[in-house]
Amino acid sequence: MSRNIKDMINNLPAKFNGKVYFFCDPREETKPEYKFQHLLICLAEGFRELGISLFSNVNYWQESTQENKYLFNHQPDITPDDCSIVVLTNNWFHINYPLPDNLSHPNRPYTTVYLDGEDSDKTYIERPEFRQFDFILRNHYNNKLKYAKNFYPWAYGLSNRILQELKEVPNSYERKNQILINFRHWKKGHPVRNFSASTFIPHIKNMLQVDNSIEHPDDHSTDPYHELQWLQTGKRHYPSYYNRLKNSMACACFGGFFVPAWPNDPGMLMNRIGKNLLSNLRLKSNTVVQWDSWRFWESLAAGCTTFHLDFEKYGLSLPVMPENWRHYIGIDLDNVQGTINRIADEPKILEKIGVQGRQWAIENYSPVPTALRFLETIYQQPITSTTQVSTLTNI
């Protein structure tokens, strides 16, 4: 571990003892593909590189095909009370398990954190006990909506598995003049994608060829490493997909649902009714939920020019925000032609954004900066600067 990293950890409050406990999906007989916990993996990989000790209720995330080597390891003699932070993810809610016994006992020495990657916002209505966490780090956060005081924006981000596949990417002149548009869930899924199909895509296909090929589950790699990753990620790991990303100039990453501006509590019944009405009537608004995705981060890390909605206009919120027309291209669905015109007027802008977007994503959302930001959030104090983090990150 470098001196810079040691200094960062030494800046943490004395109550942090360098130990973190993870409650991973506890189901023993369930196939690995149904227990994918990406948010925990990204965080734990960063902690490990920072020299922070990891403990878990079960062994999870096999890292080697040669031996039973796991990222998360269960040690019976270590309990949450031996650690400074305890972390759960939304898998715990999704499988409808009760929270671990005595998790919030009054004499606990640890801080409780819930990584909420759930698509919907009904968690705290259906299971109100999930509100008891000290911190709730919420994916799909929208700054136009109202959340409780213990909520903070979070992101899917980048794991070492993804970064390994995208470690080396071609220059822009080596890429095909194409845009990848191959969502797994399409016409019956996200309304934001449907709007992009009818407004943006007809224009962009006159400038870039469209690649809409999709991997079939039966076509996964049989290489032992890739097959292991395919199984553990719920059949989301395809080397062929990453190769197409690397060889494409751009990628469409639209996703999500339009919701009304009022009421602004995403968990309220009226808000969910409004969401369904907008979807059924094929209407849009300026507020979007369920917008984050692996695809967004994979596209950025691959050096593609990444197309999404304009984060500022639609309220999309991340801990560190990207800059439109620098790190990605954010579409205003009320003025799609404006985007098309600018691309036509600046022929080199796509390759420039691809390079800058990749650098931004890796500097801010690979495992080490993710882990440092987590600690800064929990202890409410800055640990390091982006400049310092970038020196620790291999691009």
Tab-separated table of C-alpha atoms in Angstrom:
chain	number	residue	atom	x	y	z
A	1	MET	CA	0.000	0.000	0.000
A	2	SER	CA	1.391	3.399	-0.986
A	3	ARG	CA	2.186	6.154	1.487
A	4	ASN	CA	-0.601	8.297	0.009
A	5	ILE	CA	-3.180	5.626	0.804
A	6	LYS	CA	-1.832	5.159	4.332
A	7	ASP	CA	-2.104	8.895	4.928
A	8	MET	CA	-5.706	8.873	3.697
A	9	ILE	CA	-6.694	6.069	6.067
A	10	ASN	CA	-4.859	7.730	8.962
A	11	ASN	CA	-7.045	10.804	8.432
A	12	LEU	CA	-10.152	8.842	9.390
A	13	PRO	CA	-11.688	9.288	12.858
A	14	ALA	CA	-10.234	7.183	15.657
A	15	LYS	CA	-13.520	5.263	15.976
A	16	PHE	CA	-12.799	3.581	12.629
A	17	ASN	CA	-10.850	0.421	13.494
A	18	GLY	CA	-10.136	-0.645	9.915
A	19	LYS	CA	-12.730	-3.447	9.865
A	20	VAL	CA	-15.929	-3.616	7.820
A	21	TYR	CA	-18.591	-6.321	8.031
A	22	PHE	CA	-20.728	-7.211	5.000
A	23	PHE	CA	-24.020	-9.051	5.147
A	24	CYS	CA	-24.107	-10.807	1.762
A	25	ASP	CA	-27.036	-12.798	0.372
A	26	PRO	CA	-27.245	-15.684	2.877
A	27	ARG	CA	-29.099	-18.246	0.721
A	28	GLU	CA	-26.991	-21.390	0.528
A	29	GLU	CA	-28.839	-23.454	-2.082
A	30	THR	CA	-29.492	-20.612	-4.534
A	31	LYS	CA	-27.507	-20.506	-7.770
A	32	PRO	CA	-24.735	-17.871	-7.881
A	33	GLU	CA	-26.435	-16.084	-10.791
A	34	TYR	CA	-29.309	-15.056	-8.514
A	35	LYS	CA	-27.018	-13.570	-5.877
A	36	PHE	CA	-25.088	-10.963	-7.886
A	37	GLN	CA	-24.231	-8.048	-5.558
A	38	HIS	CA	-22.343	-5.577	-7.720
A	39	LEU	CA	-22.508	-2.677	-5.260
A	40	LEU	CA	-20.884	-4.731	-2.503
A	41	ILE	CA	-18.202	-6.016	-4.876
A	42	CYS	CA	-17.121	-2.539	-6.038
A	43	LEU	CA	-16.928	-1.308	-2.464
A	44	ALA	CA	-15.081	-4.344	-1.091
A	45	GLU	CA	-12.515	-4.291	-3.896
A	46	GLY	CA	-11.745	-0.691	-3.031
A	47	PHE	CA	-11.513	-1.429	0.692
A	48	ARG	CA	-9.128	-4.304	0.088
A	49	GLU	CA	-6.811	-2.086	-1.952
A	50	LEU	CA	-6.917	0.471	0.868
A	51	GLY	CA	-5.803	-2.202	3.330
A	52	ILE	CA	-9.136	-2.320	5.172
A	53	SER	CA	-10.132	-5.724	6.584
A	54	LEU	CA	-13.308	-7.318	5.189
A	55	PHE	CA	-15.553	-9.797	6.972
A	56	SER	CA	-18.831	-11.381	5.950
A	57	ASN	CA	-21.640	-13.648	7.087
A	58	VAL	CA	-20.892	-16.021	4.153
A	59	ASN	CA	-18.198	-16.650	1.563
A	60	TYR	CA	-19.080	-14.755	-1.606
A	61	TRP	CA	-17.689	-13.755	-5.013
A	62	GLN	CA	-15.299	-16.462	-6.129
A	63	GLU	CA	-12.205	-14.847	-7.640
A	64	SER	CA	-10.334	-17.866	-8.958
A	65	THR	CA	-11.274	-20.883	-11.035
A	66	GLN	CA	-8.349	-22.796	-9.573
A	67	GLU	CA	-9.284	-22.583	-5.906
A	68	ASN	CA	-12.067	-21.502	-3.588
A	69	LYS	CA	-10.745	-17.988	-3.172
A	70	TYR	CA	-13.363	-15.369	-2.308
A	71	LEU	CA	-13.495	-11.594	-2.040
A	72	PHE	CA	-15.820	-11.885	0.975
A	73	ASN	CA	-14.837	-14.410	3.629
A	74	HIS	CA	-16.722	-15.626	6.660
A	75	GLN	CA	-14.709	-15.917	9.856
A	76	PRO	CA	-16.886	-17.297	12.684
A	77	ASP	CA	-14.856	-15.544	15.379
A	78	ILE	CA	-15.521	-12.079	13.859
A	79	THR	CA	-18.933	-10.510	14.419
A	80	PRO	CA	-20.374	-7.125	13.437
A	81	ASP	CA	-19.565	-5.887	16.947
A	82	ASP	CA	-15.875	-6.298	16.117
A	83	CYS	CA	-16.180	-3.874	13.181
A	84	SER	CA	-16.729	-0.148	12.678
A	85	ILE	CA	-19.146	-0.361	9.734
A	86	VAL	CA	-21.818	-2.894	8.763
A	87	VAL	CA	-23.096	-2.932	5.175
A	88	LEU	CA	-26.124	-4.510	3.511
A	89	THR	CA	-27.346	-4.228	-0.038
A	90	ASN	CA	-30.815	-4.290	-1.586
A	91	ASN	CA	-30.548	-8.028	-2.263
A	92	TRP	CA	-31.556	-8.408	1.365
A	93	PHE	CA	-34.825	-6.581	0.708
A	94	HIS	CA	-35.404	-8.281	-2.639
A	95	ILE	CA	-35.273	-11.813	-1.204
A	96	ASN	CA	-37.630	-10.710	1.581
A	97	TYR	CA	-35.338	-11.848	4.392
A	98	PRO	CA	-35.718	-10.303	7.854
A	99	LEU	CA	-32.855	-8.031	8.821
A	100	PRO	CA	-30.026	-9.714	10.765
A	101	ASP	CA	-30.829	-10.213	14.426
A	102	ASN	CA	-30.139	-7.285	16.718
A	103	LEU	CA	-28.608	-5.246	13.880
A	104	SER	CA	-29.488	-1.906	15.489
A	105	HIS	CA	-28.970	-2.751	19.143
A	106	PRO	CA	-28.418	0.368	21.296
A	107	ASN	CA	-24.847	-0.439	22.302
A	108	ARG	CA	-23.553	-1.252	18.827
A	109	PRO	CA	-20.081	0.154	18.050
A	110	TYR	CA	-20.683	0.266	14.305
A	111	THR	CA	-22.432	2.444	11.732
A	112	THR	CA	-25.078	0.742	9.584
A	113	VAL	CA	-25.188	1.386	5.837
A	114	TYR	CA	-27.721	0.196	3.262
A	115	LEU	CA	-26.675	0.232	-0.413
A	116	ASP	CA	-30.008	0.689	-2.148
A	117	GLY	CA	-29.836	-0.387	-5.792
A	118	GLU	CA	-33.520	-1.347	-5.897
A	119	ASP	CA	-35.293	-0.211	-9.065
A	120	SER	CA	-38.492	0.911	-7.372
A	121	ASP	CA	-38.958	3.238	-4.393
A	122	LYS	CA	-41.406	1.044	-2.474
A	123	THR	CA	-38.784	-0.480	-0.177
A	124	TYR	CA	-39.554	1.750	2.785
A	125	ILE	CA	-43.315	1.351	2.465
A	126	GLU	CA	-43.300	-2.421	2.144
A	127	ARG	CA	-40.505	-2.893	4.692
A	128	PRO	CA	-40.295	0.242	6.864
A	129	GLU	CA	-37.601	-1.313	9.069
A	130	PHE	CA	-35.129	-0.517	6.288
A	131	ARG	CA	-35.387	3.157	7.266
A	132	GLN	CA	-33.466	2.461	10.471
A	133	PHE	CA	-30.036	2.498	8.802
A	134	ASP	CA	-27.686	5.332	9.673
A	135	PHE	CA	-26.950	5.855	5.975
A	136	ILE	CA	-28.878	4.842	2.865
A	137	LEU	CA	-26.820	5.206	-0.321
A	138	ARG	CA	-29.393	5.309	-3.104
A	139	ASN	CA	-28.866	4.451	-6.758
A	140	HIS	CA	-31.239	6.172	-9.208
A	141	TYR	CA	-31.231	9.234	-6.939
A	142	ASN	CA	-33.123	12.217	-8.355
A	143	ASN	CA	-32.504	15.647	-6.812
A	144	LYS	CA	-36.029	16.803	-7.692
A	145	LEU	CA	-37.528	14.208	-5.373
A	146	LYS	CA	-37.753	14.199	-1.590
A	147	TYR	CA	-35.793	11.647	0.417
A	148	ALA	CA	-35.186	11.217	4.124
A	149	LYS	CA	-32.132	12.902	5.692
A	150	ASN	CA	-30.144	9.656	5.799
A	151	PHE	CA	-30.270	9.259	1.980
A	152	TYR	CA	-27.289	10.062	-0.241
A	153	PRO	CA	-26.819	9.583	-4.003
A	154	TRP	CA	-24.808	6.544	-5.082
A	155	ALA	CA	-23.938	4.765	-8.351
A	156	TYR	CA	-23.401	1.338	-9.871
A	157	GLY	CA	-19.863	2.331	-10.775
A	158	LEU	CA	-17.054	0.083	-11.979
A	159	SER	CA	-15.774	-3.202	-10.577
A	160	ASN	CA	-12.407	-4.769	-11.302
A	161	ARG	CA	-14.147	-7.341	-13.504
A	162	ILE	CA	-15.398	-4.592	-15.820
A	163	LEU	CA	-12.128	-2.686	-15.710
A	164	GLN	CA	-10.184	-5.815	-16.620
A	165	GLU	CA	-12.281	-6.283	-19.765
A	166	LEU	CA	-11.783	-2.620	-20.685
A	167	LYS	CA	-8.189	-2.220	-19.553
A	168	GLU	CA	-6.980	-1.454	-23.057
A	169	VAL	CA	-9.194	0.342	-25.553
A	170	PRO	CA	-8.469	1.417	-29.137
A	171	ASN	CA	-8.048	4.988	-30.265
A	172	SER	CA	-11.007	6.672	-31.906
A	173	TYR	CA	-9.605	6.291	-35.428
A	174	GLU	CA	-9.482	2.511	-34.892
A	175	ARG	CA	-13.161	2.304	-33.920
A	176	LYS	CA	-16.098	1.671	-36.195
A	177	ASN	CA	-18.241	4.694	-36.962
A	178	GLN	CA	-21.158	3.106	-35.140
A	179	ILE	CA	-23.356	3.489	-32.083
A	180	LEU	CA	-24.283	0.497	-29.951
A	181	ILE	CA	-28.032	0.399	-29.221
A	182	ASN	CA	-28.783	-3.041	-27.810
A	183	PHE	CA	-30.841	-2.819	-24.615
A	184	ARG	CA	-31.932	-6.061	-22.964
A	185	HIS	CA	-35.299	-4.537	-22.012
A	186	TRP	CA	-36.800	-2.563	-24.875
A	187	LYS	CA	-40.333	-1.829	-26.096
A	188	LYS	CA	-42.200	-3.125	-23.038
A	189	GLY	CA	-39.606	-1.715	-20.671
A	190	HIS	CA	-38.295	1.747	-19.970
A	191	PRO	CA	-40.337	4.643	-21.418
A	192	VAL	CA	-37.185	6.781	-21.657
A	193	ARG	CA	-35.806	4.252	-24.146
A	194	ASN	CA	-39.031	4.332	-26.129
A	195	PHE	CA	-38.850	8.117	-26.389
A	196	SER	CA	-35.224	7.939	-27.499
A	197	ALA	CA	-36.197	5.383	-30.145
A	198	SER	CA	-38.772	7.725	-31.659
A	199	THR	CA	-36.829	10.988	-31.353
A	200	PHE	CA	-33.058	10.627	-31.065
A	201	ILE	CA	-32.319	7.351	-32.867
A	202	PRO	CA	-33.880	8.310	-36.242
A	203	HIS	CA	-31.508	11.298	-36.354
A	204	ILE	CA	-28.331	9.687	-35.070
A	205	LYS	CA	-28.561	6.737	-37.448
A	206	ASN	CA	-27.954	9.203	-40.275
A	207	MET	CA	-24.594	10.014	-38.700
A	208	LEU	CA	-23.520	6.689	-37.166
A	209	GLN	CA	-24.268	3.111	-38.149
A	210	VAL	CA	-26.443	1.303	-35.605
A	211	ASP	CA	-25.322	-1.977	-34.039
A	212	ASN	CA	-28.299	-3.509	-32.243
A	213	SER	CA	-27.000	-7.062	-31.854
A	214	ILE	CA	-27.630	-8.680	-28.479
A	215	GLU	CA	-25.822	-11.625	-26.893
A	216	HIS	CA	-27.839	-14.786	-26.480
A	217	PRO	CA	-27.294	-16.588	-23.151
A	218	ASP	CA	-26.292	-19.762	-24.986
A	219	ASP	CA	-23.448	-17.903	-26.698
A	220	HIS	CA	-21.426	-17.179	-23.580
A	221	SER	CA	-17.718	-17.944	-23.466
A	222	THR	CA	-16.706	-21.391	-22.220
A	223	ASP	CA	-13.302	-20.153	-21.078
A	224	PRO	CA	-13.192	-21.087	-17.344
A	225	TYR	CA	-12.642	-17.514	-16.129
A	226	HIS	CA	-15.306	-15.946	-18.340
A	227	GLU	CA	-17.787	-18.727	-17.612
A	228	LEU	CA	-17.317	-18.193	-13.882
A	229	GLN	CA	-17.966	-14.456	-14.290
A	230	TRP	CA	-20.978	-15.181	-16.522
A	231	LEU	CA	-22.504	-17.400	-13.836
A	232	GLN	CA	-21.767	-15.055	-10.936
A	233	THR	CA	-23.101	-11.933	-12.671
A	234	GLY	CA	-26.490	-13.407	-13.512
A	235	LYS	CA	-25.460	-14.014	-17.162
A	236	ARG	CA	-24.299	-10.424	-17.751
A	237	HIS	CA	-20.651	-11.104	-18.581
A	238	TYR	CA	-19.892	-11.387	-22.310
A	239	PRO	CA	-16.401	-10.683	-23.711
A	240	SER	CA	-18.019	-10.210	-27.128
A	241	TYR	CA	-20.144	-7.353	-25.749
A	242	TYR	CA	-17.105	-5.609	-24.269
A	243	ASN	CA	-15.274	-6.004	-27.576
A	244	ARG	CA	-18.168	-4.370	-29.427
A	245	LEU	CA	-18.129	-1.512	-26.932
A	246	LYS	CA	-14.408	-1.005	-27.424
A	247	ASN	CA	-14.818	-0.948	-31.181
A	248	SER	CA	-17.790	1.431	-31.248
A	249	MET	CA	-17.575	5.201	-31.367
A	250	ALA	CA	-20.682	5.636	-29.214
A	251	CYS	CA	-23.258	3.847	-27.065
A	252	ALA	CA	-26.859	4.707	-26.159
A	253	CYS	CA	-27.463	4.299	-22.415
A	254	PHE	CA	-30.997	5.647	-21.998
A	255	GLY	CA	-33.135	4.134	-19.267
A	256	GLY	CA	-35.755	4.914	-16.675
A	257	PHE	CA	-39.311	6.071	-16.116
A	258	PHE	CA	-40.842	9.522	-16.188
A	259	VAL	CA	-42.585	10.566	-12.976
A	260	PRO	CA	-44.673	13.655	-12.164
A	261	ALA	CA	-43.125	16.666	-10.442
A	262	TRP	CA	-45.744	16.387	-7.697
A	263	PRO	CA	-45.975	14.723	-5.266
A	264	ASN	CA	-42.213	14.649	-4.927
A	265	ASP	CA	-42.008	11.674	-2.555
A	266	PRO	CA	-41.062	8.754	-4.846
A	267	GLY	CA	-42.525	6.207	-2.444
A	268	MET	CA	-46.003	7.759	-2.307
A	269	LEU	CA	-48.876	5.932	-3.986
A	270	MET	CA	-49.859	9.068	-5.930
A	271	ASN	CA	-46.358	9.352	-7.371
A	272	ARG	CA	-46.414	5.711	-8.495
A	273	ILE	CA	-49.871	6.181	-10.037
A	274	GLY	CA	-48.555	9.220	-11.893
A	275	LYS	CA	-45.599	7.184	-13.123
A	276	ASN	CA	-47.926	4.491	-14.499
A	277	LEU	CA	-50.187	7.079	-16.149
A	278	LEU	CA	-47.270	8.745	-17.894
A	279	SER	CA	-46.053	5.355	-19.113
A	280	ASN	CA	-49.455	4.162	-20.332
A	281	LEU	CA	-50.246	7.457	-22.071
A	282	ARG	CA	-46.706	7.675	-23.511
A	283	LEU	CA	-46.117	11.090	-21.984
A	284	LYS	CA	-42.878	12.458	-20.598
A	285	SER	CA	-41.863	14.767	-17.769
A	286	ASN	CA	-38.653	16.430	-16.604
A	287	THR	CA	-38.135	13.984	-13.708
A	288	VAL	CA	-36.787	10.458	-14.267
A	289	VAL	CA	-36.284	7.500	-11.926
A	290	GLN	CA	-34.592	4.093	-12.403
A	291	TRP	CA	-32.073	5.706	-14.737
A	292	ASP	CA	-28.729	4.252	-13.637
A	293	SER	CA	-27.316	1.109	-15.285
A	294	TRP	CA	-24.230	-1.050	-15.741
A	295	ARG	CA	-24.332	-0.060	-19.414
A	296	PHE	CA	-23.761	3.616	-18.585
A	297	TRP	CA	-20.551	2.848	-16.684
A	298	GLU	CA	-19.352	0.192	-19.128
A	299	SER	CA	-19.803	2.613	-22.019
A	300	LEU	CA	-17.843	5.343	-20.255
A	301	ALA	CA	-15.014	2.997	-19.267
A	302	ALA	CA	-14.826	1.666	-22.828
A	303	GLY	CA	-14.153	5.153	-24.146
A	304	CYS	CA	-17.415	5.333	-26.064
A	305	THR	CA	-19.211	8.630	-26.393
A	306	THR	CA	-22.007	7.908	-23.937
A	307	PHE	CA	-25.507	9.159	-24.712
A	308	HIS	CA	-27.983	9.581	-21.855
A	309	LEU	CA	-30.497	12.182	-20.763
A	310	ASP	CA	-29.248	15.585	-19.648
A	311	PHE	CA	-28.501	14.945	-15.963
A	312	GLU	CA	-29.214	18.519	-14.898
A	313	LYS	CA	-32.563	18.866	-16.697
A	314	TYR	CA	-33.992	15.544	-15.527
A	315	GLY	CA	-32.647	15.600	-11.966
A	316	LEU	CA	-30.260	12.649	-12.312
A	317	SER	CA	-27.867	12.834	-9.391
A	318	LEU	CA	-24.496	11.211	-8.660
A	319	PRO	CA	-21.988	11.824	-5.837
A	320	VAL	CA	-19.636	13.338	-8.430
A	321	MET	CA	-21.519	14.728	-11.405
A	322	PRO	CA	-20.414	14.385	-15.035
A	323	GLU	CA	-20.312	17.458	-17.242
A	324	ASN	CA	-22.531	17.450	-20.321
A	325	TRP	CA	-20.626	17.705	-23.618
A	326	ARG	CA	-17.402	16.932	-21.793
A	327	HIS	CA	-17.846	13.504	-20.182
A	328	TYR	CA	-21.056	12.409	-21.918
A	329	ILE	CA	-23.753	13.786	-24.202
A	330	GLY	CA	-26.973	14.505	-22.330
A	331	ILE	CA	-30.064	14.659	-24.515
A	332	ASP	CA	-32.845	17.184	-23.991
A	333	LEU	CA	-35.886	15.340	-25.335
A	334	ASP	CA	-37.517	18.713	-26.013
A	335	ASN	CA	-34.640	19.720	-28.284
A	336	VAL	CA	-33.085	16.616	-29.832
A	337	GLN	CA	-32.256	18.538	-33.000
A	338	GLY	CA	-29.978	20.822	-30.997
A	339	THR	CA	-27.817	17.822	-30.075
A	340	ILE	CA	-27.706	16.558	-33.645
A	341	ASN	CA	-26.742	19.999	-34.932
A	342	ARG	CA	-23.847	20.347	-32.495
A	343	ILE	CA	-22.443	16.928	-33.407
A	344	ALA	CA	-22.656	17.871	-37.080
A	345	ASP	CA	-20.945	21.207	-36.424
A	346	GLU	CA	-18.128	19.660	-34.351
A	347	PRO	CA	-17.015	16.465	-36.138
A	348	LYS	CA	-14.237	15.722	-33.615
A	349	ILE	CA	-16.382	16.094	-30.522
A	350	LEU	CA	-17.353	12.411	-30.261
A	351	GLU	CA	-13.793	11.145	-29.961
A	352	LYS	CA	-12.925	13.931	-27.503
A	353	ILE	CA	-15.871	13.127	-25.215
A	354	GLY	CA	-15.087	9.406	-25.360
A	355	VAL	CA	-11.563	9.961	-24.047
A	356	GLN	CA	-12.602	12.443	-21.350
A	357	GLY	CA	-15.567	10.342	-20.248
A	358	ARG	CA	-13.390	7.281	-19.760
A	359	GLN	CA	-10.881	9.214	-17.678
A	360	TRP	CA	-13.617	10.795	-15.548
A	361	ALA	CA	-15.394	7.497	-14.876
A	362	ILE	CA	-12.257	5.615	-13.852
A	363	GLU	CA	-10.905	8.452	-11.711
A	364	ASN	CA	-14.182	8.835	-9.830
A	365	TYR	CA	-15.992	5.477	-9.908
A	366	SER	CA	-13.450	2.657	-9.933
A	367	PRO	CA	-13.138	0.713	-6.635
A	368	VAL	CA	-10.583	2.869	-4.757
A	369	PRO	CA	-12.316	6.256	-5.234
A	370	THR	CA	-15.658	4.546	-4.562
A	371	ALA	CA	-14.382	3.201	-1.234
A	372	LEU	CA	-12.856	6.549	-0.274
A	373	ARG	CA	-16.075	8.387	-1.116
A	374	PHE	CA	-18.010	5.878	0.986
A	375	LEU	CA	-15.793	6.639	3.982
A	376	GLU	CA	-16.045	10.385	3.381
A	377	THR	CA	-19.850	10.067	3.349
A	378	ILE	CA	-20.019	7.949	6.487
A	379	TYR	CA	-17.639	10.113	8.505
A	380	GLN	CA	-18.814	13.394	6.952
A	381	GLN	CA	-15.308	14.671	6.306
A	382	PRO	CA	-13.037	14.903	3.248
A	383	ILE	CA	-10.296	12.290	3.103
A	384	THR	CA	-8.600	13.114	-0.164
A	385	SER	CA	-8.900	15.055	-3.389
A	386	THR	CA	-9.718	13.815	-6.879
A	387	THR	CA	-6.146	14.639	-7.876
A	388	GLN	CA	-4.763	12.360	-5.184
A	389	VAL	CA	-7.156	9.565	-6.126
A	390	SER	CA	-6.220	9.761	-9.812
A	391	THR	CA	-2.607	8.958	-8.928
A	392	LEU	CA	-3.786	5.687	-7.361
A	393	THR	CA	-5.921	4.602	-10.315
A	394	ASN	CA	-4.630	2.799	-13.367
A	395	ILE	CA	-6.347	3.875	-16.569
